Amino acid sequence: MNNKLYISLLAAGVAAIASSCSNEVSTRQSLSSPDGRIQVTFDLTPQGRPCYSMVFSGDTIIRPSMLGFELKDQKPLTDGFKMQSVTTDAVDETWVPVWGENDSIENRYNAMTVALKQGDRRLDIEFRVFDNGMGLRYIFPDQSQKTFEITGELTEMAMGGDYTAWWIPGDYDTQEYEYTKSRLSEIRALSTKDQMGNVSQSVFSPTGVQTSLMLKTPDGKYVNLHEASLVNYPAMHLNLNDTTLTFTSQLTPGRGDVVATVDVPFSTPWRTVTVGDKATDILASNLIYNLNEPCALDDTSWIEPVKYMGVWWEMITGKSSWSYTDATDFDLATFDYSAAKPHGNHAANNENVKRYIDFAAANGFDQLLIEGWNVGWEDWFGKEKEYVFDFVTPYPDFDIEELNRYAHSKGIKLMMHHETSGSIENYERHMDAAYDLMNKYGYNAVKSGYVGNILPKGEHHYSQWAVNHYLNAVKKAADHNIMVNAHEAVRPTGLARTYPNLVGNESAMGIEYQNMTPGHVTILPFTRLQGGPMDFTPGIFEMDLSKVSPNNTEHKRATVANQLALYVTMYSPLQMAADLPENYARKMDAFKFIKDVPVDWSESRYLDAEPGEFIVAARREKGKPNWFVGGVTNEHARDYNLSLDFLTPGKTYTATIYADASDAHYDTNPAAYRITTQQVTSADTLPMHMAPGGGFAVSIIAE
Ligand code: NOJ
Ligand code: CA
């Protein structure tokens, strides 16, 4: 079909749908954002179907879109509704996060709750409209039917046009994909291949995608679709009807045909639409956090941002191993490690761990992650065994008491590692003992992981049952004063506001992943980071991995300056310096930026950005006058004039600039950087050059 014809058919479709949702003037309700630029309209169709739309600055972003549910063995909650009442509210408050990009967050919105009835059954729909977007959620009030068995949520988001999207395919178990940029109408054709040519078909439809989904309208407005406060409910994907350009929610299934069981009273997660005139508006948005509940913990004094190193990259690169022996016929319940012959390549041994502790302590780090410290790594991957790890028994060459003592004597905490291999029931059996062990030895942070298929079979990483596990693990950890950084868990939806001990998640392709394209880091803040921080693990200095591990043929696609910039462009209260001590020791001048950069901030400014192209961000150190700036680009070189007008006028600062050299290139010359120092004021502009796959980092210290 030629493009013009397609667009005009689409326009006709839009008009037809629009007229079917707004006949009954009496049921039509409108709600505007505090600044009046966004209007959300709710209505019941003549058939009693709930329906909403959203206009931003004169542009229809969401065309009339239906709301409702399919239920097991019951009449669906889709039509025949009558409106009972409408209540409105307005909130204007400021809250203080335990850690974050800013030391206070404004939460200002207008709200409307529409109470609906279908026969005896009640369903409310609540809308909140902010200056930069909206959220809607369903509320099942207390009523005679106490339990609803949902087999499908039918929330539509009918797009106002054939927007450009940065998407990853729908998948109930992983977000570890590269993003594809295309028009919505092109997703079907492209969904079988990712940018690397790998097959990446959505598991539920050729047009299925995940959230957070970044979009751009033809006239240059930015739109982001996601969800907030995912509690006791499956994660939502989006399934596109590419004829009408309408998304419908696709909930992650678990065992059986009921995807979500809800007991009244119950509120679903928020379905969110964030909008902005500029790309940086999306990066600066707090809409997802604002739609989460306030902090549920009475005492948060034990929660602290963490900069850490790890006995880790040497295993990721294949230089050494998580396991202690080469045993193949292995059963953890009966295996006798004291009689077994070690293969001699186990990284988490006393001597090696002490070497890392010494380096981390000498360079001002807070913590050291050690993976492969516990028994069971001989046979853990994809085995679907019920009993894979016990999370409490160290390998014979890992003296847990002595290593913690040694670390603490040098001002370093060890970071715990719990790889569950997806066997959630096994983890839950051991979790109390595992957290008790952490308390006993003075650990206050755990990196957990969910590699492989979720057990029990039929559950998925993002199903209601698994979602409940991740949050229970975070709550239980809070009872033990433990911070959590969960890999392969469900992608964040702002729950760190409520449980700020959830200091990190992976839930996307991080630097450990092979062959990541340079542009990936210019998309993540628009997508994955919308819901909360990512343990991306930046800071690779040796891109040629054969230098680390001879059989590794990979070459990371980044320059050293780009890796430094990520500590600023990818906000997280938990930041790793992922490379080996020996690789840092060779470049201590560049390493200084990683040592200096804070992990907690008083204010953040996104100076300029475009998804997939580049991001430039500036942040002020928490409670201090010092600023740190980072810029990253995709595979294209880019020049950027960095105006320092965010500095306090009249003050003098010392700027240290870590920049790509003129001949730097992610592939051929990644370590070509230049470090210069100069005095600056708010009147200065620094001309910055970013190499292909490059970037820049600047520390600006008040004199
Ligand atoms: C996958 C995680 O993302 C990675 O960081 C970890 O080292 C391995 N699982 C082993 O747990
Ligand atoms: Ca992972």
XYZ file of C-alpha atoms and ligand atoms in Angstrom:
715
model
C 0.000 0.000 0.000
C 1.412 3.368 -0.845
C 2.103 5.609 2.086
C -0.280 8.409 1.188
C -3.220 6.081 0.718
C -2.381 4.386 3.988
C -2.292 7.679 5.862
C -5.616 8.840 4.421
C -7.282 5.514 5.279
C -5.903 5.914 8.722
C -7.318 9.399 9.027
C -10.744 8.111 8.002
C -10.480 5.366 10.624
C -9.575 7.918 13.246
C -12.642 10.007 12.496
C -14.936 6.975 12.640
C -13.594 5.875 15.998
C -13.650 9.382 17.373
C -17.351 9.848 16.686
C -18.311 6.566 18.364
C -17.063 7.558 21.788
C -18.695 10.841 22.554
C -22.423 10.648 21.928
C -23.777 10.846 25.416
C -23.004 14.330 26.526
C -24.187 13.550 30.031
C -21.440 10.976 30.648
C -18.622 12.963 29.145
C -16.024 14.172 31.652
C -12.908 16.242 31.003
C -9.864 16.844 33.100
C -6.984 19.208 32.351
C -3.423 19.389 33.570
C -2.647 22.181 36.067
C -1.103 24.242 33.245
C -4.030 23.490 30.944
C -1.898 22.049 28.127
C -3.197 18.485 28.494
C -6.851 17.489 28.313
C -8.029 13.989 29.142
C -11.615 13.124 28.261
C -13.599 10.194 29.618
C -16.859 8.977 28.216
C -19.166 5.986 28.002
C -20.088 4.910 24.490
C -23.774 4.291 23.676
C -23.066 0.616 24.532
C -21.766 1.645 27.940
C -18.119 1.040 27.096
C -15.612 3.147 29.073
C -13.451 5.208 26.773
C -10.838 7.973 27.142
C -8.648 10.205 24.998
C -5.788 12.633 25.549
C -4.785 15.858 23.831
C -1.435 17.576 24.434
C -0.972 21.138 23.285
C -3.615 20.782 20.575
C -2.344 17.406 19.304
C -4.337 14.252 19.850
C -1.843 11.845 21.429
C -4.355 9.165 22.459
C -7.451 8.868 20.276
C -10.602 7.525 21.925
C -9.513 4.244 23.479
C -11.532 1.573 25.247
C -11.029 0.265 28.756
C -12.051 -3.023 30.378
C -11.316 -6.621 31.304
C -12.042 -10.157 30.236
C -12.888 -12.469 33.121
C -12.799 -16.237 33.520
C -16.231 -17.787 33.042
C -17.925 -14.445 33.583
C -19.402 -11.667 31.497
C -16.511 -9.347 30.564
C -16.131 -5.953 32.193
C -16.246 -4.180 28.850
C -19.708 -2.753 28.224
C -23.106 -2.126 29.751
C -21.603 0.262 32.298
C -23.515 3.101 33.909
C -21.850 6.070 35.519
C -22.535 6.396 39.244
C -20.474 9.394 40.262
C -17.463 11.499 39.429
C -15.124 12.890 42.069
C -12.230 15.239 41.453
C -9.147 16.254 43.364
C -6.109 18.499 42.946
C -2.726 17.879 44.529
C 0.296 20.168 44.711
C 3.037 18.855 46.969
C 6.756 18.304 47.121
C 8.413 15.149 48.403
C 11.969 14.297 49.314
C 13.457 11.088 47.925
C 15.941 9.058 49.984
C 18.306 9.177 46.975
C 17.855 10.554 43.531
C 18.571 12.892 40.680
C 17.118 15.818 42.645
C 16.805 16.420 46.351
C 13.113 17.235 46.097
C 10.388 16.318 43.619
C 7.298 18.291 42.727
C 4.070 16.319 42.457
C 1.294 18.407 40.951
C -1.770 17.016 39.233
C -5.522 17.129 38.820
C -7.412 13.916 39.458
C -10.776 12.438 38.589
C -12.332 9.147 39.647
C -15.264 7.861 37.658
C -17.370 5.283 39.497
C -19.026 2.791 37.145
C -21.519 0.006 37.625
C -22.262 -2.983 35.434
C -25.241 -4.734 37.004
C -24.127 -5.515 40.562
C -20.449 -5.157 39.751
C -18.513 -2.000 40.420
C -15.402 -0.679 38.715
C -13.829 2.759 39.179
C -11.383 4.423 36.837
C -9.027 7.019 38.235
C -7.179 9.579 36.127
C -4.325 11.849 37.188
C -3.216 14.554 34.793
C 0.143 16.254 35.289
C 1.711 19.030 33.239
C 3.797 16.324 31.547
C 1.374 13.476 31.110
C -1.284 11.268 32.597
C -1.873 8.049 34.432
C -5.009 5.956 34.633
C -5.775 2.956 36.773
C -8.670 0.664 37.530
C -10.014 0.334 41.048
C -12.106 -2.656 42.081
C -13.962 -1.252 45.117
C -15.246 -3.501 47.868
C -18.415 -5.202 46.558
C -20.349 -8.441 46.739
C -18.049 -10.211 44.279
C -14.846 -10.507 46.276
C -12.460 -11.964 43.691
C -12.008 -11.176 40.012
C -10.164 -13.674 37.832
C -8.795 -11.619 34.965
C -7.996 -13.424 31.737
C -7.157 -10.248 29.811
C -6.886 -6.523 30.375
C -8.270 -4.555 27.447
C -6.742 -1.133 27.990
C -6.296 0.540 24.644
C -3.920 3.314 23.698
C -4.928 4.423 20.211
C -2.024 6.437 18.886
C -2.663 9.816 17.326
C -0.504 8.962 14.319
C 2.111 6.666 12.851
C 4.696 7.691 15.412
C 8.371 6.818 15.385
C 9.053 4.230 18.079
C 12.167 2.919 19.827
C 11.011 -0.565 20.729
C 12.017 -4.002 21.895
C 9.820 -7.004 21.128
C 7.199 -8.261 23.554
C 8.661 -10.988 25.741
C 7.372 -12.374 29.029
C 10.871 -13.184 30.301
C 13.498 -10.704 29.209
C 14.198 -7.150 28.165
C 17.734 -7.941 27.057
C 17.306 -6.711 23.503
C 18.700 -3.932 21.370
C 16.149 -1.284 20.449
C 14.819 -0.922 16.927
C 13.779 2.494 15.648
C 10.871 2.441 13.219
C 7.440 3.822 12.504
C 4.673 1.968 14.336
C 3.426 0.679 10.984
C 6.843 -0.871 10.333
C 7.083 -2.963 13.510
C 5.530 -6.048 11.913
C 8.053 -6.112 9.081
C 11.025 -5.553 11.383
C 10.044 -7.613 14.370
C 11.751 -10.767 13.238
C 15.179 -9.160 13.312
C 16.980 -6.867 15.691
C 19.683 -4.455 14.600
C 22.292 -7.181 14.860
C 20.257 -9.388 12.547
C 19.271 -11.692 15.405
C 15.773 -13.081 15.549
C 13.759 -11.081 18.035
C 10.114 -11.786 17.467
C 7.614 -10.812 20.100
C 6.377 -13.907 21.881
C 2.701 -13.016 21.609
C 2.294 -11.266 18.269
C 4.448 -9.867 15.450
C 3.506 -6.400 16.644
C 4.044 -6.868 20.374
C 6.390 -4.482 22.186
C 7.495 -3.799 25.747
C 7.276 -0.706 27.865
C 8.658 1.769 28.585
C 8.031 2.570 24.921
C 9.551 5.770 23.550
C 7.674 7.525 20.733
C 7.984 10.707 18.692
C 5.182 12.375 16.772
C 5.668 13.604 13.200
C 5.713 17.208 14.429
C 8.399 16.492 16.977
C 6.576 15.907 20.273
C 7.887 13.168 22.552
C 5.643 10.517 24.094
C 6.425 7.667 26.446
C 4.129 4.761 27.400
C 4.801 2.761 30.537
C 3.223 1.664 33.808
C 3.710 2.771 37.399
C 3.474 0.928 40.707
C 3.353 -2.664 39.503
C 2.157 -4.454 42.646
C 0.415 -7.851 42.851
C -0.322 -7.853 39.134
C 1.378 -9.082 35.957
C 3.608 -6.737 33.954
C 1.972 -5.184 30.919
C 3.204 -5.373 27.359
C 1.553 -3.668 24.394
C 0.092 -5.355 21.346
C -0.291 -3.105 18.312
C -3.128 -3.293 15.821
C -1.120 -1.801 12.984
C -4.177 -1.031 10.874
C -5.763 1.256 13.455
C -2.443 2.027 15.237
C -4.053 1.033 18.505
C -2.150 -0.666 21.307
C -3.960 -3.056 23.623
C -2.466 -4.110 26.932
C -1.091 -7.640 26.996
C -0.621 -8.956 30.510
C 2.075 -11.527 31.190
C 0.490 -14.930 31.791
C 1.456 -17.382 34.514
C 0.239 -20.896 35.239
C -3.311 -21.452 33.993
C -5.527 -19.202 31.936
C -6.112 -16.577 34.636
C -3.417 -13.913 34.209
C -4.291 -11.899 37.324
C -6.334 -12.771 40.384
C -7.437 -9.701 42.319
C -9.221 -9.565 45.635
C -11.288 -6.434 46.276
C -10.548 -3.711 47.131
C -7.763 -3.584 44.561
C -6.067 -0.983 42.386
C -4.215 -1.976 39.240
C -0.891 -0.387 38.303
C -1.129 2.945 36.498
C -1.059 3.004 32.704
C 1.020 6.068 31.888
C 1.530 8.481 29.019
C 4.375 10.966 29.499
C 4.668 13.816 26.986
C 7.077 16.626 26.236
C 7.962 19.261 23.681
C 11.610 18.287 23.988
C 13.321 14.925 24.356
C 14.909 16.174 27.568
C 11.416 16.622 29.085
C 11.021 12.839 29.059
C 14.435 12.324 30.688
C 13.615 14.850 33.416
C 10.138 13.447 34.105
C 9.180 12.214 37.580
C 5.718 11.073 36.507
C 6.373 7.392 37.205
C 7.675 8.047 40.730
C 4.845 10.486 41.394
C 2.329 7.737 40.625
C 3.877 5.471 43.243
C 3.025 5.459 46.934
C 5.221 7.436 49.345
C 8.004 5.708 51.211
C 6.688 2.764 53.240
C 9.786 2.388 55.414
C 9.894 4.181 58.771
C 13.660 4.242 58.986
C 15.703 4.777 55.831
C 18.916 5.901 57.527
C 20.618 2.620 56.594
C 20.000 3.108 52.858
C 23.018 4.610 51.132
C 24.065 5.172 47.530
C 26.866 2.779 46.617
C 29.866 2.940 44.305
C 31.304 -0.514 43.930
C 33.773 -2.755 42.185
C 33.407 -6.487 41.656
C 35.098 -9.818 41.380
C 32.978 -10.191 38.317
C 34.327 -8.906 34.971
C 36.953 -11.628 34.984
C 34.157 -14.225 34.943
C 32.002 -12.335 32.435
C 34.943 -12.167 30.026
C 35.817 -15.835 30.544
C 39.184 -15.167 32.188
C 38.156 -17.072 35.302
C 35.243 -18.974 36.654
C 32.342 -18.778 39.111
C 32.722 -22.481 39.924
C 35.328 -24.163 42.109
C 35.567 -27.578 40.426
C 34.971 -29.118 37.011
C 32.551 -31.674 38.407
C 29.978 -32.690 35.833
C 28.035 -35.405 37.587
C 26.914 -32.939 40.193
C 24.231 -32.868 42.851
C 24.588 -30.034 45.342
C 22.735 -31.943 48.046
C 25.373 -34.687 48.142
C 28.499 -33.206 46.550
C 31.605 -33.295 48.786
C 33.688 -30.207 48.051
C 36.363 -31.145 50.567
C 37.143 -34.266 48.566
C 36.861 -32.557 45.165
C 39.769 -31.321 43.100
C 39.556 -27.560 42.400
C 40.146 -26.563 38.773
C 42.342 -23.688 39.971
C 40.543 -20.925 38.131
C 38.014 -19.911 40.770
C 37.977 -16.104 41.015
C 36.318 -15.725 44.427
C 39.293 -17.034 46.371
C 40.710 -15.376 49.484
C 43.824 -14.001 47.885
C 42.141 -12.573 44.810
C 39.286 -11.068 46.822
C 41.821 -9.343 49.103
C 43.568 -7.917 46.042
C 40.281 -6.342 44.945
C 39.499 -5.128 48.467
C 42.875 -3.393 48.594
C 42.311 -1.674 45.249
C 38.717 -0.655 46.029
C 39.729 0.680 49.451
C 42.696 2.612 48.085
C 40.390 4.318 45.587
C 37.527 5.297 47.829
C 34.880 2.751 46.832
C 32.069 1.718 49.163
C 31.606 -1.921 48.297
C 32.985 -4.955 46.492
C 30.660 -7.473 44.808
C 31.867 -11.060 44.814
C 30.145 -13.557 42.568
C 30.880 -17.260 42.702
C 31.464 -17.175 46.479
C 28.867 -19.851 47.217
C 28.595 -23.530 46.365
C 26.540 -24.731 43.423
C 28.045 -23.060 40.356
C 29.162 -26.401 38.940
C 25.676 -26.979 37.583
C 23.197 -24.131 37.731
C 22.418 -22.809 34.284
C 19.131 -23.726 32.632
C 18.877 -26.937 34.624
C 15.460 -26.317 36.088
C 16.465 -28.090 39.242
C 14.604 -27.412 42.416
C 17.749 -27.345 44.530
C 20.420 -25.240 42.871
C 21.948 -22.937 45.475
C 21.550 -22.579 49.240
C 22.930 -18.992 49.396
C 24.698 -19.674 52.710
C 27.560 -22.095 52.071
C 30.834 -20.564 50.848
C 33.284 -22.396 48.648
C 36.241 -23.880 50.579
C 38.617 -21.130 49.389
C 36.277 -18.264 50.366
C 36.651 -17.443 54.067
C 33.503 -15.405 54.565
C 34.307 -14.310 58.103
C 37.883 -13.287 57.442
C 37.130 -11.537 54.152
C 34.372 -9.449 55.700
C 36.634 -8.605 58.623
C 39.424 -7.619 56.256
C 37.111 -5.533 54.070
C 35.532 -3.741 57.025
C 38.947 -2.943 58.467
C 39.623 -1.044 55.236
C 36.271 0.746 55.071
C 34.796 -1.541 52.409
C 31.617 -3.617 52.629
C 31.308 -6.808 50.652
C 28.248 -7.043 48.402
C 26.320 -10.299 48.507
C 25.363 -12.207 45.366
C 22.291 -14.453 45.064
C 21.931 -16.059 41.660
C 18.620 -17.908 41.865
C 18.792 -19.348 38.333
C 15.083 -18.586 38.105
C 14.211 -21.175 40.724
C 12.138 -18.807 42.808
C 10.668 -21.466 45.089
C 14.182 -22.627 45.975
C 15.209 -19.045 46.708
C 12.175 -18.433 48.882
C 12.968 -21.558 50.891
C 16.426 -20.188 51.668
C 15.825 -16.450 51.770
C 15.471 -15.961 55.538
C 18.657 -17.875 56.223
C 20.404 -16.049 53.385
C 19.498 -12.609 54.761
C 20.401 -13.738 58.319
C 23.830 -14.717 57.054
C 24.219 -11.277 55.494
C 23.319 -9.606 58.798
C 25.743 -11.841 60.654
C 28.719 -10.800 58.506
C 27.763 -7.175 57.908
C 26.581 -7.213 54.290
C 23.950 -4.531 53.550
C 23.403 -5.032 49.807
C 22.596 -7.991 47.587
C 22.772 -8.390 43.842
C 20.188 -11.036 43.033
C 19.608 -12.659 39.670
C 17.001 -14.688 37.834
C 18.840 -16.250 34.880
C 16.978 -19.002 33.047
C 13.410 -20.240 33.024
C 11.297 -19.426 36.043
C 10.347 -22.372 38.205
C 7.652 -23.504 38.716
C 7.065 -24.136 35.022
C 4.383 -22.009 33.420
C 5.365 -18.905 35.338
C 7.254 -16.171 33.555
C 9.696 -13.529 34.768
C 6.922 -10.917 34.522
C 3.874 -12.926 35.689
C 1.811 -11.904 38.718
C 3.349 -14.664 40.869
C 6.927 -13.657 39.965
C 6.151 -9.944 40.378
C 4.926 -10.720 43.894
C 8.139 -12.583 44.654
C 10.418 -9.688 43.625
C 8.571 -7.235 45.847
C 8.403 -9.680 48.765
C 12.162 -10.136 48.447
C 12.619 -6.343 48.599
C 10.288 -5.984 51.629
C 11.931 -8.851 53.470
C 15.325 -7.362 52.678
C 14.144 -4.065 54.179
C 13.272 -5.918 57.391
C 16.943 -6.939 57.473
C 18.254 -3.469 56.471
C 19.420 -4.839 53.141
C 19.466 -3.024 49.794
C 18.533 -4.964 46.645
C 19.827 -4.852 43.086
C 17.874 -7.494 41.157
C 18.961 -8.657 37.707
C 16.521 -10.284 35.256
C 13.618 -9.284 37.535
C 10.649 -7.358 36.159
C 11.526 -3.896 34.826
C 11.035 -1.145 37.382
C 7.874 0.911 37.616
C 8.906 3.476 40.227
C 8.532 1.210 43.274
C 11.854 2.536 44.588
C 9.912 5.570 45.838
C 7.959 3.294 48.180
C 10.818 0.879 48.898
C 14.017 2.904 48.461
C 16.127 -0.112 49.415
C 15.438 -1.239 45.830
C 18.525 0.612 44.645
C 18.943 -1.079 41.292
C 17.713 -3.453 38.641
C 19.120 -4.683 35.379
C 16.079 -5.508 33.184
C 17.772 -4.413 29.982
C 20.935 -5.081 28.048
C 23.861 -3.845 30.133
C 27.549 -3.630 29.268
C 28.040 -7.316 30.044
C 26.015 -8.093 26.947
C 27.996 -8.780 23.818
C 28.040 -6.636 20.697
C 25.880 -3.819 22.015
C 25.681 -0.967 19.505
C 26.984 2.462 20.641
C 23.535 4.050 20.378
C 22.056 1.726 23.040
C 23.152 3.987 25.904
C 21.448 6.949 24.243
C 18.096 5.091 24.340
C 18.088 3.447 27.781
C 17.413 6.682 29.729
C 14.323 7.191 27.542
C 13.042 3.661 28.094
C 14.379 1.354 30.753
C 15.408 4.144 33.155
C 11.929 5.716 33.151
C 10.888 3.289 35.891
C 14.042 3.430 38.012
C 17.797 3.083 38.050
C 19.729 0.469 36.107
C 22.794 -1.473 37.180
C 24.333 -0.964 33.729
C 27.853 -1.526 35.131
C 29.809 1.053 33.113
C 33.504 1.851 33.288
C 35.121 -0.565 30.841
C 38.605 0.723 29.971
C 39.960 -2.272 28.026
C 37.616 -2.698 25.059
C 39.629 -5.510 23.454
C 38.505 -8.408 25.609
C 41.148 -10.750 24.190
C 43.561 -8.732 26.323
C 41.587 -9.817 29.387
C 40.792 -13.355 28.332
C 42.669 -14.787 25.321
C 39.739 -16.687 23.808
C 37.368 -13.748 23.987
C 37.010 -12.135 20.563
C 34.686 -9.332 21.601
C 35.561 -5.662 21.285
C 33.309 -3.293 23.243
C 31.928 -0.479 21.108
C 32.735 2.523 23.252
C 35.581 4.904 23.950
C 37.000 5.373 27.435
C 35.557 8.909 27.570
C 32.129 7.466 26.706
C 32.402 5.031 29.607
C 33.172 7.890 31.997
C 30.216 9.925 30.756
C 27.796 7.090 31.571
C 28.217 7.758 35.308
C 26.371 11.018 34.659
C 24.067 10.259 31.724
C 22.691 7.022 33.240
C 21.486 7.992 36.693
C 21.756 5.341 39.399
C 22.399 5.444 43.157
C 24.322 2.232 42.615
C 27.223 2.550 40.207
C 29.827 -0.056 39.437
C 33.337 0.383 38.141
C 33.097 -2.829 36.185
C 36.585 -3.358 34.751
C 39.538 -5.141 36.367
C 41.813 -3.305 38.831
C 44.783 -3.904 36.521
C 42.979 -2.202 33.624
C 42.277 0.817 35.809
C 45.832 0.836 37.168
C 47.067 1.458 33.614
C 44.868 4.547 33.228
C 44.743 6.129 36.665
C 44.364 9.607 35.122
C 41.017 8.671 33.523
C 40.055 6.532 36.523
C 40.132 9.703 38.620
C 36.755 10.704 37.165
C 35.177 7.443 38.382
C 36.709 8.027 41.807
C 35.428 11.610 41.947
C 31.938 11.243 40.478
C 29.184 11.170 43.136
C 26.298 8.707 43.164
C 23.768 11.065 44.773
C 22.635 14.468 43.533
C 20.949 17.693 44.594
C 19.865 18.680 41.109
C 20.013 17.356 37.572
C 19.692 19.101 34.216
C 19.286 17.320 30.924
C 20.918 19.842 28.600
C 20.159 18.251 25.254
C 19.253 14.838 23.896
C 17.681 12.812 21.132
C 16.880 9.110 21.596
C 19.298 6.907 19.709
C 21.569 9.873 18.967
C 23.059 11.566 22.028
C 22.460 12.694 25.626
C 24.140 15.507 27.581
C 23.363 15.799 31.314
C 24.702 17.949 34.168
C 24.220 17.144 37.840
C 25.127 18.882 41.074
C 26.610 16.774 43.833
C 24.258 16.240 46.789
C 24.624 19.125 49.205
C 27.709 20.508 47.425
C 28.384 23.201 44.819
C 30.269 20.804 42.485
C 28.874 19.837 39.083
C 29.523 16.825 36.867
C 28.646 16.717 33.191
C 28.429 13.748 30.839
C 27.801 13.487 27.122
C 27.425 10.325 25.031
C 26.864 9.843 21.331
C 25.923 6.897 19.110
C 28.191 5.619 16.323
C 28.394 9.121 14.856
C 30.941 11.742 15.901
C 29.330 14.895 17.229
C 30.391 18.348 18.376
C 28.620 19.977 21.274
C 29.025 23.432 22.761
C 28.692 22.952 26.487
C 27.361 26.164 27.982
C 28.120 26.332 31.695
C 25.242 28.691 32.417
C 23.928 26.289 35.060
C 26.860 27.284 37.330
C 26.357 29.922 40.011
C 27.172 33.333 38.458
C 30.239 35.059 39.877
C 31.783 31.847 41.208
C 35.003 30.308 39.895
C 35.354 26.560 39.425
C 38.097 24.186 38.305
C 36.907 22.084 35.377
C 38.646 18.831 34.494
C 37.649 17.720 31.020
C 37.914 14.066 29.984
C 37.410 14.114 26.217
C 37.859 11.864 23.213
C 41.061 12.709 21.348
C 40.494 13.899 17.795
C 41.465 10.479 16.431
C 39.424 8.435 18.931
C 36.987 5.826 17.634
C 35.084 3.110 19.482
C 36.455 0.417 17.227
C 39.938 1.430 16.189
C 41.140 3.816 18.903
C 38.946 3.648 21.994
C 41.563 4.636 24.573
C 42.520 7.901 22.862
C 41.441 10.487 25.409
C 42.707 13.882 26.531
C 42.430 15.272 30.030
C 42.711 19.030 30.486
C 42.066 21.376 33.392
C 40.955 24.990 33.312
C 39.228 27.600 35.423
C 35.623 28.252 34.391
C 32.643 30.427 35.310
C 28.982 30.380 34.352
C 29.835 32.643 31.392
C 31.985 29.978 29.700
C 31.136 27.609 26.899
C 33.328 24.539 26.375
C 33.514 23.169 22.821
C 33.314 19.380 23.172
C 34.069 16.791 20.503
C 32.612 13.305 20.748
C 34.172 10.536 18.651
C 32.062 7.765 17.101
C 30.855 5.721 20.112
C 32.419 8.403 22.269
C 31.554 11.096 24.713
C 32.937 13.416 27.337
C 32.927 13.808 31.097
C 33.646 16.977 33.051
C 34.074 17.520 36.770
C 33.513 21.138 37.819
C 34.721 21.702 41.369
C 33.937 24.946 43.200
C 37.031 26.869 44.336
C 23.383 -12.458 34.837
C 23.740 -11.156 35.440
O 23.238 -10.083 34.679
C 25.234 -11.108 35.584
O 25.651 -9.827 36.001
C 25.663 -12.186 36.525
O 27.054 -12.175 36.643
C 25.221 -13.548 35.994
N 23.816 -13.523 35.718
C 25.491 -14.659 36.987
O 24.672 -14.500 38.103
Ca 21.452 -10.181 32.836
